[in-house]
Amino acid sequence: MSAEDQWRLLQLVEETIRACVHRRQPPVDPCDPVFAEPQPMFITVRVRGELRGCIGRLDPTRNSAVTAIETAAAALRDGRFADRRVTVDELANLTVELMLLGPRQRIDGPGDIEIGRHGVVLELDDRTAVFLPQVAVEQGWNAVDLLGNLCTKKLKLPAESWLLPSAKLWVMEGQKLAT
């Protein structure tokens, strides 16, 4: 996807979020051939810098426009912020981030993680946890801290759970766009 089309996709995400907050349908043609391919992505919504939603699709099956619309709407319904939904009055202070993700690569452990470059996916049994590339930098974590926090914060398991034989680790890179 070209840089111009990435920005068009970000604009679609922002329009979708604004439409959803106003309880309107997003004004979009999800059949645009530019967006025909599936694209893994995460959408983060902030108001005055405060996180208000972050939802992603690692393995989308629909085209990137439909994935963007559905993910943007889902980010506004992020269950962690059920008591602080974005309101119309807050739209002037809204920041939207679109993280377009590259392919995942299987890794063996923390030595394969480059902080600031890699997002990390941890699968453990039937559960999945994700941190985007910027999270470890923002939190001041090293690779072991990142894996431990995936376990404790995302999966509510002991920090060393990533060492279990059933645990699977991947890294991915991302292209971050923001309004």
mmCIF file of N, CA and C in Angstrom, residues 29-168:
data_model
loop_
_atom_site.group_PDB
_atom_site.id
_atom_site.type_symbol
_atom_site.label_atom_id
_atom_site.label_comp_id
_atom_site.label_asym_id
_atom_site.label_seq_id
_atom_site.Cartn_x
_atom_site.Cartn_y
_atom_site.Cartn_z
ATOM 1 N N ASP A 29 -16.900 3.989 0.911
ATOM 2 C CA ASP A 29 -17.115 2.904 -0.030
ATOM 3 C C ASP A 29 -16.051 1.850 0.252
ATOM 4 N N PRO A 30 -16.377 0.805 1.026
ATOM 5 C CA PRO A 30 -15.368 -0.193 1.379
ATOM 6 C C PRO A 30 -14.937 -1.069 0.207
ATOM 7 N N CYS A 31 -15.437 -0.790 -0.987
ATOM 8 C CA CYS A 31 -15.078 -1.586 -2.159
ATOM 9 C C CYS A 31 -13.967 -0.947 -2.986
ATOM 10 N N ASP A 32 -13.372 0.148 -2.515
ATOM 11 C CA ASP A 32 -12.279 0.801 -3.229
ATOM 12 C C ASP A 32 -11.197 -0.239 -3.511
ATOM 13 N N PRO A 33 -10.829 -0.438 -4.789
ATOM 14 C CA PRO A 33 -9.862 -1.488 -5.121
ATOM 15 C C PRO A 33 -8.483 -1.289 -4.484
ATOM 16 N N VAL A 34 -8.150 -0.068 -4.103
ATOM 17 C CA VAL A 34 -6.867 0.195 -3.442
ATOM 18 C C VAL A 34 -6.774 -0.572 -2.128
ATOM 19 N N PHE A 35 -7.922 -0.779 -1.493
ATOM 20 C CA PHE A 35 -7.954 -1.425 -0.186
ATOM 21 C C PHE A 35 -8.436 -2.874 -0.265
ATOM 22 N N ALA A 36 -8.263 -3.512 -1.413
ATOM 23 C CA ALA A 36 -8.804 -4.854 -1.633
ATOM 24 C C ALA A 36 -8.127 -5.929 -0.782
ATOM 25 N N GLU A 37 -6.863 -5.751 -0.468
ATOM 26 C CA GLU A 37 -6.122 -6.772 0.273
ATOM 27 C C GLU A 37 -6.351 -6.650 1.780
ATOM 28 N N PRO A 38 -6.378 -7.774 2.492
ATOM 29 C CA PRO A 38 -6.429 -7.724 3.955
ATOM 30 C C PRO A 38 -5.146 -7.095 4.509
ATOM 31 N N GLN A 39 -5.263 -6.391 5.623
ATOM 32 C CA GLN A 39 -4.114 -5.727 6.243
ATOM 33 C C GLN A 39 -4.226 -5.832 7.761
ATOM 34 N N PRO A 40 -3.298 -6.531 8.417
ATOM 35 C CA PRO A 40 -3.309 -6.535 9.882
ATOM 36 C C PRO A 40 -3.110 -5.113 10.405
ATOM 37 N N MET A 41 -3.849 -4.756 11.451
ATOM 38 C CA MET A 41 -3.763 -3.384 11.964
ATOM 39 C C MET A 41 -4.247 -3.309 13.396
ATOM 40 N N PHE A 42 -3.821 -2.251 14.058
ATOM 41 C CA PHE A 42 -4.343 -1.865 15.372
ATOM 42 C C PHE A 42 -4.741 -0.408 15.291
ATOM 43 N N ILE A 43 -5.798 -0.062 15.999
ATOM 44 C CA ILE A 43 -6.261 1.319 16.073
ATOM 45 C C ILE A 43 -6.297 1.719 17.539
ATOM 46 N N THR A 44 -5.658 2.851 17.820
ATOM 47 C CA THR A 44 -5.593 3.389 19.175
ATOM 48 C C THR A 44 -6.287 4.737 19.195
ATOM 49 N N VAL A 45 -7.146 4.940 20.179
ATOM 50 C CA VAL A 45 -7.894 6.191 20.338
ATOM 51 C C VAL A 45 -7.466 6.825 21.659
ATOM 52 N N ARG A 46 -7.097 8.090 21.585
ATOM 53 C CA ARG A 46 -6.709 8.844 22.786
ATOM 54 C C ARG A 46 -7.468 10.165 22.812
ATOM 55 N N VAL A 47 -7.783 10.626 24.017
ATOM 56 C CA VAL A 47 -8.359 11.952 24.228
ATOM 57 C C VAL A 47 -7.418 12.680 25.181
ATOM 58 N N ARG A 48 -6.890 13.810 24.711
ATOM 59 C CA ARG A 48 -5.881 14.565 25.481
ATOM 60 C C ARG A 48 -4.725 13.664 25.922
ATOM 61 N N GLY A 49 -4.334 12.752 25.049
ATOM 62 C CA GLY A 49 -3.224 11.859 25.333
ATOM 63 C C GLY A 49 -3.565 10.644 26.174
ATOM 64 N N GLU A 50 -4.783 10.587 26.707
ATOM 65 C CA GLU A 50 -5.210 9.476 27.559
ATOM 66 C C GLU A 50 -5.820 8.367 26.706
ATOM 67 N N LEU A 51 -5.323 7.148 26.894
ATOM 68 C CA LEU A 51 -5.829 6.002 26.153
ATOM 69 C C LEU A 51 -7.309 5.795 26.437
ATOM 70 N N ARG A 52 -8.100 5.654 25.357
ATOM 71 C CA ARG A 52 -9.539 5.417 25.499
ATOM 72 C C ARG A 52 -10.006 4.210 24.693
ATOM 73 N N GLY A 53 -9.087 3.583 23.971
ATOM 74 C CA GLY A 53 -9.425 2.377 23.237
ATOM 75 C C GLY A 53 -8.255 1.935 22.380
ATOM 76 N N CYS A 54 -8.063 0.623 22.288
ATOM 77 C CA CYS A 54 -7.018 0.073 21.421
ATOM 78 C C CYS A 54 -7.425 -1.353 21.065
ATOM 79 N N ILE A 55 -7.710 -1.551 19.806
ATOM 80 C CA ILE A 55 -8.173 -2.850 19.316
ATOM 81 C C ILE A 55 -7.469 -3.126 17.994
ATOM 82 N N GLY A 56 -7.199 -4.396 17.742
ATOM 83 C CA GLY A 56 -6.535 -4.735 16.496
ATOM 84 C C GLY A 56 -7.003 -6.038 15.906
ATOM 85 N N ARG A 57 -6.569 -6.244 14.686
ATOM 86 C CA ARG A 57 -6.838 -7.477 13.953
ATOM 87 C C ARG A 57 -5.496 -7.992 13.435
ATOM 88 N N LEU A 58 -5.080 -9.151 13.937
ATOM 89 C CA LEU A 58 -3.817 -9.734 13.505
ATOM 90 C C LEU A 58 -3.958 -10.551 12.229
ATOM 91 N N ASP A 59 -5.111 -11.159 12.036
ATOM 92 C CA ASP A 59 -5.338 -12.031 10.883
ATOM 93 C C ASP A 59 -6.653 -11.682 10.196
ATOM 94 N N PRO A 60 -6.739 -10.491 9.607
ATOM 95 C CA PRO A 60 -8.008 -10.100 8.985
ATOM 96 C C PRO A 60 -8.306 -10.950 7.754
ATOM 97 N N THR A 61 -9.582 -11.166 7.523
ATOM 98 C CA THR A 61 -10.005 -11.939 6.356
ATOM 99 C C THR A 61 -10.697 -11.065 5.322
ATOM 100 N N ARG A 62 -11.045 -9.840 5.718
ATOM 101 C CA ARG A 62 -11.744 -8.940 4.801
ATOM 102 C C ARG A 62 -10.782 -7.877 4.302
ATOM 103 N N ASN A 63 -11.226 -7.072 3.333
ATOM 104 C CA ASN A 63 -10.333 -6.058 2.776
ATOM 105 C C ASN A 63 -9.954 -5.024 3.832
ATOM 106 N N SER A 64 -8.901 -4.272 3.559
ATOM 107 C CA SER A 64 -8.360 -3.370 4.575
ATOM 108 C C SER A 64 -9.326 -2.255 4.945
ATOM 109 N N ALA A 65 -10.176 -1.802 4.026
ATOM 110 C CA ALA A 65 -11.154 -0.754 4.362
ATOM 111 C C ALA A 65 -12.193 -1.286 5.347
ATOM 112 N N VAL A 66 -12.724 -2.458 5.080
ATOM 113 C CA VAL A 66 -13.715 -3.052 5.986
ATOM 114 C C VAL A 66 -13.070 -3.346 7.343
ATOM 115 N N THR A 67 -11.856 -3.875 7.322
ATOM 116 C CA THR A 67 -11.145 -4.133 8.581
ATOM 117 C C THR A 67 -10.954 -2.839 9.359
ATOM 118 N N ALA A 68 -10.574 -1.761 8.671
ATOM 119 C CA ALA A 68 -10.367 -0.465 9.336
ATOM 120 C C ALA A 68 -11.663 0.050 9.952
ATOM 121 N N ILE A 69 -12.761 -0.036 9.225
ATOM 122 C CA ILE A 69 -14.056 0.435 9.729
ATOM 123 C C ILE A 69 -14.471 -0.373 10.961
ATOM 124 N N GLU A 70 -14.406 -1.699 10.852
ATOM 125 C CA GLU A 70 -14.821 -2.559 11.964
ATOM 126 C C GLU A 70 -13.915 -2.381 13.183
ATOM 127 N N THR A 71 -12.621 -2.251 12.953
ATOM 128 C CA THR A 71 -11.678 -2.111 14.062
ATOM 129 C C THR A 71 -11.816 -0.751 14.729
ATOM 130 N N ALA A 72 -12.043 0.294 13.940
ATOM 131 C CA ALA A 72 -12.247 1.631 14.512
ATOM 132 C C ALA A 72 -13.479 1.645 15.409
ATOM 133 N N ALA A 73 -14.564 1.065 14.924
ATOM 134 C CA ALA A 73 -15.784 1.008 15.736
ATOM 135 C C ALA A 73 -15.546 0.187 17.004
ATOM 136 N N ALA A 74 -14.806 -0.907 16.885
ATOM 137 C CA ALA A 74 -14.517 -1.749 18.052
ATOM 138 C C ALA A 74 -13.629 -1.022 19.063
ATOM 139 N N ALA A 75 -12.700 -0.203 18.591
ATOM 140 C CA ALA A 75 -11.820 0.542 19.505
ATOM 141 C C ALA A 75 -12.629 1.470 20.402
ATOM 142 N N LEU A 76 -13.720 2.006 19.874
ATOM 143 C CA LEU A 76 -14.587 2.870 20.686
ATOM 144 C C LEU A 76 -15.372 2.084 21.729
ATOM 145 N N ARG A 77 -15.450 0.772 21.554
ATOM 146 C CA ARG A 77 -16.174 -0.085 22.502
ATOM 147 C C ARG A 77 -15.227 -0.928 23.353
ATOM 148 N N ASP A 78 -13.963 -0.563 23.381
ATOM 149 C CA ASP A 78 -12.965 -1.296 24.172
ATOM 150 C C ASP A 78 -13.479 -1.426 25.604
ATOM 151 N N GLY A 79 -13.672 -2.654 26.051
ATOM 152 C CA GLY A 79 -14.277 -2.915 27.356
ATOM 153 C C GLY A 79 -13.531 -2.331 28.537
ATOM 154 N N ARG A 80 -12.249 -2.078 28.384
ATOM 155 C CA ARG A 80 -11.476 -1.486 29.484
ATOM 156 C C ARG A 80 -11.911 -0.055 29.784
ATOM 157 N N PHE A 81 -12.630 0.556 28.832
ATOM 158 C CA PHE A 81 -13.012 1.960 28.974
ATOM 159 C C PHE A 81 -14.524 2.144 28.886
ATOM 160 N N ALA A 82 -15.259 1.126 29.327
ATOM 161 C CA ALA A 82 -16.720 1.160 29.237
ATOM 162 C C ALA A 82 -17.318 2.353 29.967
ATOM 163 N N ASP A 83 -16.665 2.806 31.027
ATOM 164 C CA ASP A 83 -17.190 3.945 31.789
ATOM 165 C C ASP A 83 -16.637 5.284 31.295
ATOM 166 N N ARG A 84 -15.820 5.253 30.232
ATOM 167 C CA ARG A 84 -15.234 6.492 29.701
ATOM 168 C C ARG A 84 -15.260 6.493 28.181
ATOM 169 N N ARG A 85 -16.409 6.257 27.615
ATOM 170 C CA ARG A 85 -16.541 6.280 26.160
ATOM 171 C C ARG A 85 -16.271 7.688 25.629
ATOM 172 N N VAL A 86 -15.723 7.758 24.427
ATOM 173 C CA VAL A 86 -15.468 9.053 23.794
ATOM 174 C C VAL A 86 -16.797 9.732 23.505
ATOM 175 N N THR A 87 -16.885 11.020 23.852
ATOM 176 C CA THR A 87 -18.112 11.792 23.637
ATOM 177 C C THR A 87 -17.902 12.812 22.524
ATOM 178 N N VAL A 88 -19.003 13.350 22.035
ATOM 179 C CA VAL A 88 -18.954 14.381 20.992
ATOM 180 C C VAL A 88 -18.118 15.564 21.459
ATOM 181 N N ASP A 89 -18.268 15.959 22.713
ATOM 182 C CA ASP A 89 -17.520 17.103 23.243
ATOM 183 C C ASP A 89 -16.015 16.867 23.257
ATOM 184 N N GLU A 90 -15.584 15.619 23.237
ATOM 185 C CA GLU A 90 -14.154 15.305 23.296
ATOM 186 C C GLU A 90 -13.499 15.183 21.921
ATOM 187 N N LEU A 91 -14.276 15.229 20.853
ATOM 188 C CA LEU A 91 -13.720 15.003 19.521
ATOM 189 C C LEU A 91 -12.635 16.008 19.142
ATOM 190 N N ALA A 92 -12.718 17.231 19.640
ATOM 191 C CA ALA A 92 -11.700 18.238 19.323
ATOM 192 C C ALA A 92 -10.337 17.860 19.900
ATOM 193 N N ASN A 93 -10.321 17.016 20.907
ATOM 194 C CA ASN A 93 -9.073 16.606 21.563
ATOM 195 C C ASN A 93 -8.708 15.155 21.259
ATOM 196 N N LEU A 94 -9.282 14.625 20.193
ATOM 197 C CA LEU A 94 -9.106 13.229 19.818
ATOM 198 C C LEU A 94 -7.823 13.040 19.006
ATOM 199 N N THR A 95 -7.090 11.982 19.318
ATOM 200 C CA THR A 95 -5.965 11.541 18.498
ATOM 201 C C THR A 95 -6.227 10.096 18.111
ATOM 202 N N VAL A 96 -6.039 9.803 16.840
ATOM 203 C CA VAL A 96 -6.245 8.454 16.329
ATOM 204 C C VAL A 96 -4.917 7.952 15.775
ATOM 205 N N GLU A 97 -4.533 6.747 16.184
ATOM 206 C CA GLU A 97 -3.326 6.115 15.670
ATOM 207 C C GLU A 97 -3.721 4.847 14.923
ATOM 208 N N LEU A 98 -3.149 4.686 13.760
ATOM 209 C CA LEU A 98 -3.336 3.482 12.957
ATOM 210 C C LEU A 98 -1.974 2.816 12.827
ATOM 211 N N MET A 99 -1.865 1.604 13.317
ATOM 212 C CA MET A 99 -0.627 0.839 13.207
ATOM 213 C C MET A 99 -0.858 -0.259 12.182
ATOM 214 N N LEU A 100 -0.214 -0.129 11.027
ATOM 215 C CA LEU A 100 -0.286 -1.147 9.985
ATOM 216 C C LEU A 100 0.831 -2.147 10.255
ATOM 217 N N LEU A 101 0.461 -3.392 10.435
ATOM 218 C CA LEU A 101 1.416 -4.412 10.863
ATOM 219 C C LEU A 101 1.943 -5.228 9.700
ATOM 220 N N GLY A 102 3.215 -5.551 9.786
ATOM 221 C CA GLY A 102 3.833 -6.441 8.821
ATOM 222 C C GLY A 102 3.617 -7.886 9.232
ATOM 223 N N PRO A 103 4.189 -8.806 8.478
ATOM 224 C CA PRO A 103 4.019 -10.226 8.799
ATOM 225 C C PRO A 103 4.688 -10.585 10.127
ATOM 226 N N ARG A 104 4.101 -11.549 10.801
ATOM 227 C CA ARG A 104 4.672 -12.033 12.061
ATOM 228 C C ARG A 104 5.787 -13.028 11.775
ATOM 229 N N GLN A 105 6.805 -12.992 12.642
ATOM 230 C CA GLN A 105 7.910 -13.942 12.549
ATOM 231 C C GLN A 105 8.051 -14.649 13.889
ATOM 232 N N ARG A 106 8.098 -15.955 13.856
ATOM 233 C CA ARG A 106 8.223 -16.761 15.075
ATOM 234 C C ARG A 106 9.599 -16.532 15.688
ATOM 235 N N ILE A 107 9.655 -16.416 17.014
ATOM 236 C CA ILE A 107 10.918 -16.227 17.724
ATOM 237 C C ILE A 107 11.027 -17.223 18.870
ATOM 238 N N ASP A 108 12.248 -17.341 19.402
ATOM 239 C CA ASP A 108 12.505 -18.273 20.500
ATOM 240 C C ASP A 108 12.417 -17.621 21.868
ATOM 241 N N GLY A 109 12.736 -16.332 21.958
ATOM 242 C CA GLY A 109 12.733 -15.700 23.269
ATOM 243 C C GLY A 109 13.124 -14.242 23.209
ATOM 244 N N PRO A 110 13.412 -13.646 24.364
ATOM 245 C CA PRO A 110 13.645 -12.208 24.448
ATOM 246 C C PRO A 110 14.850 -11.727 23.644
ATOM 247 N N GLY A 111 15.816 -12.589 23.396
ATOM 248 C CA GLY A 111 16.982 -12.195 22.609
ATOM 249 C C GLY A 111 16.655 -11.844 21.171
ATOM 250 N N ASP A 112 15.487 -12.258 20.697
ATOM 251 C CA ASP A 112 15.071 -11.978 19.318
ATOM 252 C C ASP A 112 14.212 -10.722 19.199
ATOM 253 N N ILE A 113 13.966 -10.045 20.308
ATOM 254 C CA ILE A 113 13.096 -8.862 20.319
ATOM 255 C C ILE A 113 13.942 -7.602 20.292
ATOM 256 N N GLU A 114 13.662 -6.714 19.338
ATOM 257 C CA GLU A 114 14.306 -5.406 19.278
ATOM 258 C C GLU A 114 13.314 -4.373 19.804
ATOM 259 N N ILE A 115 13.603 -3.849 20.990
ATOM 260 C CA ILE A 115 12.716 -2.867 21.618
ATOM 261 C C ILE A 115 12.628 -1.626 20.731
ATOM 262 N N GLY A 116 11.399 -1.152 20.526
ATOM 263 C CA GLY A 116 11.147 0.006 19.681
ATOM 264 C C GLY A 116 10.910 -0.342 18.226
ATOM 265 N N ARG A 117 11.334 -1.516 17.823
ATOM 266 C CA ARG A 117 11.127 -1.960 16.446
ATOM 267 C C ARG A 117 10.049 -3.037 16.351
ATOM 268 N N HIS A 118 10.047 -3.940 17.321
ATOM 269 C CA HIS A 118 9.149 -5.092 17.269
ATOM 270 C C HIS A 118 7.965 -4.961 18.219
ATOM 271 N N GLY A 119 6.796 -5.281 17.700
ATOM 272 C CA GLY A 119 5.673 -5.613 18.544
ATOM 273 C C GLY A 119 5.764 -7.100 18.817
ATOM 274 N N VAL A 120 5.117 -7.559 19.879
ATOM 275 C CA VAL A 120 5.237 -8.967 20.267
ATOM 276 C C VAL A 120 3.851 -9.569 20.459
ATOM 277 N N VAL A 121 3.701 -10.775 19.948
ATOM 278 C CA VAL A 121 2.479 -11.562 20.125
ATOM 279 C C VAL A 121 2.848 -12.801 20.931
ATOM 280 N N LEU A 122 2.080 -13.062 21.968
ATOM 281 C CA LEU A 122 2.247 -14.261 22.788
ATOM 282 C C LEU A 122 0.961 -15.065 22.703
ATOM 283 N N GLU A 123 1.075 -16.303 22.256
ATOM 284 C CA GLU A 123 -0.051 -17.233 22.279
ATOM 285 C C GLU A 123 0.240 -18.282 23.331
ATOM 286 N N LEU A 124 -0.729 -18.488 24.181
ATOM 287 C CA LEU A 124 -0.592 -19.485 25.237
ATOM 288 C C LEU A 124 -1.909 -20.231 25.325
ATOM 289 N N ASP A 125 -1.863 -21.489 24.915
ATOM 290 C CA ASP A 125 -3.065 -22.306 24.806
ATOM 291 C C ASP A 125 -4.033 -21.616 23.849
ATOM 292 N N ASP A 126 -5.210 -21.223 24.300
ATOM 293 C CA ASP A 126 -6.183 -20.608 23.393
ATOM 294 C C ASP A 126 -6.272 -19.097 23.588
ATOM 295 N N ARG A 127 -5.263 -18.504 24.199
ATOM 296 C CA ARG A 127 -5.287 -17.069 24.498
ATOM 297 C C ARG A 127 -4.151 -16.365 23.767
ATOM 298 N N THR A 128 -4.400 -15.105 23.397
ATOM 299 C CA THR A 128 -3.409 -14.309 22.686
ATOM 300 C C THR A 128 -3.275 -12.950 23.347
ATOM 301 N N ALA A 129 -2.038 -12.486 23.466
ATOM 302 C CA ALA A 129 -1.752 -11.162 24.017
ATOM 303 C C ALA A 129 -0.795 -10.442 23.075
ATOM 304 N N VAL A 130 -0.974 -9.127 22.948
ATOM 305 C CA VAL A 130 -0.179 -8.332 22.011
ATOM 306 C C VAL A 130 0.258 -7.035 22.668
ATOM 307 N N PHE A 131 1.505 -6.661 22.435
ATOM 308 C CA PHE A 131 1.974 -5.305 22.687
ATOM 309 C C PHE A 131 2.533 -4.778 21.377
ATOM 310 N N LEU A 132 2.138 -3.569 21.013
ATOM 311 C CA LEU A 132 2.629 -2.917 19.805
ATOM 312 C C LEU A 132 4.066 -2.443 20.021
ATOM 313 N N PRO A 133 4.792 -2.128 18.944
ATOM 314 C CA PRO A 133 6.210 -1.775 19.067
ATOM 315 C C PRO A 133 6.518 -0.634 20.038
ATOM 316 N N GLN A 134 5.650 0.332 20.162
ATOM 317 C CA GLN A 134 5.949 1.499 20.995
ATOM 318 C C GLN A 134 5.746 1.254 22.487
ATOM 319 N N VAL A 135 5.037 0.197 22.866
ATOM 320 C CA VAL A 135 4.661 0.005 24.271
ATOM 321 C C VAL A 135 5.881 -0.163 25.174
ATOM 322 N N ALA A 136 6.818 -1.016 24.796
ATOM 323 C CA ALA A 136 7.992 -1.242 25.648
ATOM 324 C C ALA A 136 8.796 0.041 25.820
ATOM 325 N N VAL A 137 8.906 0.838 24.766
ATOM 326 C CA VAL A 137 9.631 2.111 24.849
ATOM 327 C C VAL A 137 8.909 3.054 25.802
ATOM 328 N N GLU A 138 7.591 3.189 25.632
ATOM 329 C CA GLU A 138 6.800 4.089 26.482
ATOM 330 C C GLU A 138 6.883 3.698 27.953
ATOM 331 N N GLN A 139 6.966 2.392 28.226
ATOM 332 C CA GLN A 139 6.975 1.899 29.603
ATOM 333 C C GLN A 139 8.384 1.737 30.179
ATOM 334 N N GLY A 140 9.397 1.859 29.334
ATOM 335 C CA GLY A 140 10.769 1.680 29.803
ATOM 336 C C GLY A 140 11.134 0.228 30.073
ATOM 337 N N TRP A 141 10.525 -0.698 29.333
ATOM 338 C CA TRP A 141 10.753 -2.120 29.543
ATOM 339 C C TRP A 141 11.869 -2.640 28.653
ATOM 340 N N ASN A 142 12.573 -3.658 29.135
ATOM 341 C CA ASN A 142 13.448 -4.442 28.272
ATOM 342 C C ASN A 142 12.623 -5.618 27.738
ATOM 343 N N ALA A 143 13.263 -6.506 26.976
ATOM 344 C CA ALA A 143 12.508 -7.596 26.339
ATOM 345 C C ALA A 143 11.912 -8.565 27.363
ATOM 346 N N VAL A 144 12.635 -8.859 28.428
ATOM 347 C CA VAL A 144 12.110 -9.771 29.454
ATOM 348 C C VAL A 144 10.933 -9.121 30.177
ATOM 349 N N ASP A 145 11.059 -7.822 30.487
ATOM 350 C CA ASP A 145 9.938 -7.096 31.105
ATOM 351 C C ASP A 145 8.710 -7.132 30.199
ATOM 352 N N LEU A 146 8.925 -6.922 28.909
ATOM 353 C CA LEU A 146 7.819 -6.915 27.950
ATOM 354 C C LEU A 146 7.087 -8.255 27.983
ATOM 355 N N LEU A 147 7.830 -9.342 27.926
ATOM 356 C CA LEU A 147 7.198 -10.668 27.947
ATOM 357 C C LEU A 147 6.483 -10.922 29.268
ATOM 358 N N GLY A 148 7.101 -10.529 30.368
ATOM 359 C CA GLY A 148 6.458 -10.692 31.670
ATOM 360 C C GLY A 148 5.171 -9.901 31.772
ATOM 361 N N ASN A 149 5.184 -8.677 31.236
ATOM 362 C CA ASN A 149 3.980 -7.847 31.278
ATOM 363 C C ASN A 149 2.901 -8.340 30.327
ATOM 364 N N LEU A 150 3.279 -8.960 29.214
ATOM 365 C CA LEU A 150 2.266 -9.608 28.370
ATOM 366 C C LEU A 150 1.519 -10.651 29.193
ATOM 367 N N CYS A 151 2.268 -11.406 29.972
ATOM 368 C CA CYS A 151 1.655 -12.458 30.795
ATOM 369 C C CYS A 151 0.782 -11.873 31.898
ATOM 370 N N THR A 152 1.326 -10.915 32.667
ATOM 371 C CA THR A 152 0.595 -10.420 33.842
ATOM 372 C C THR A 152 -0.507 -9.442 33.487
ATOM 373 N N LYS A 153 -0.232 -8.497 32.594
ATOM 374 C CA LYS A 153 -1.209 -7.445 32.295
ATOM 375 C C LYS A 153 -2.269 -7.890 31.286
ATOM 376 N N LYS A 154 -1.862 -8.678 30.319
ATOM 377 C CA LYS A 154 -2.799 -9.064 29.264
ATOM 378 C C LYS A 154 -3.485 -10.405 29.533
ATOM 379 N N LEU A 155 -2.725 -11.372 30.016
ATOM 380 C CA LEU A 155 -3.292 -12.708 30.210
ATOM 381 C C LEU A 155 -3.634 -13.015 31.663
ATOM 382 N N LYS A 156 -3.228 -12.129 32.580
ATOM 383 C CA LYS A 156 -3.481 -12.322 34.021
ATOM 384 C C LYS A 156 -2.878 -13.636 34.517
ATOM 385 N N LEU A 157 -1.657 -13.904 34.056
ATOM 386 C CA LEU A 157 -0.918 -15.106 34.434
ATOM 387 C C LEU A 157 0.408 -14.694 35.073
ATOM 388 N N PRO A 158 1.106 -15.621 35.722
ATOM 389 C CA PRO A 158 2.422 -15.289 36.267
ATOM 390 C C PRO A 158 3.375 -14.796 35.170
ATOM 391 N N ALA A 159 4.304 -13.927 35.557
ATOM 392 C CA ALA A 159 5.203 -13.278 34.598
ATOM 393 C C ALA A 159 6.046 -14.265 33.792
ATOM 394 N N GLU A 160 6.343 -15.412 34.339
ATOM 395 C CA GLU A 160 7.200 -16.383 33.654
ATOM 396 C C GLU A 160 6.419 -17.315 32.730
ATOM 397 N N SER A 161 5.146 -17.104 32.568
ATOM 398 C CA SER A 161 4.315 -18.018 31.770
ATOM 399 C C SER A 161 4.773 -18.110 30.320
ATOM 400 N N TRP A 162 5.453 -17.095 29.817
ATOM 401 C CA TRP A 162 5.946 -17.141 28.432
ATOM 402 C C TRP A 162 6.992 -18.242 28.247
ATOM 403 N N LEU A 163 7.548 -18.760 29.354
ATOM 404 C CA LEU A 163 8.541 -19.836 29.291
ATOM 405 C C LEU A 163 7.912 -21.225 29.170
ATOM 406 N N LEU A 164 6.605 -21.321 29.345
ATOM 407 C CA LEU A 164 5.933 -22.621 29.272
ATOM 408 C C LEU A 164 6.111 -23.232 27.881
ATOM 409 N N PRO A 165 6.213 -24.558 27.791
ATOM 410 C CA PRO A 165 6.396 -25.205 26.487
ATOM 411 C C PRO A 165 5.272 -24.899 25.490
ATOM 412 N N SER A 166 4.073 -24.645 25.975
ATOM 413 C CA SER A 166 2.947 -24.369 25.069
ATOM 414 C C SER A 166 2.916 -22.919 24.583
ATOM 415 N N ALA A 167 3.776 -22.059 25.127
ATOM 416 C CA ALA A 167 3.796 -20.650 24.725
ATOM 417 C C ALA A 167 4.470 -20.494 23.364
ATOM 418 N N LYS A 168 3.876 -19.649 22.528
ATOM 419 C CA LYS A 168 4.436 -19.335 21.209
ATOM 420 C C LYS A 168 4.623 -17.830 21.124
#
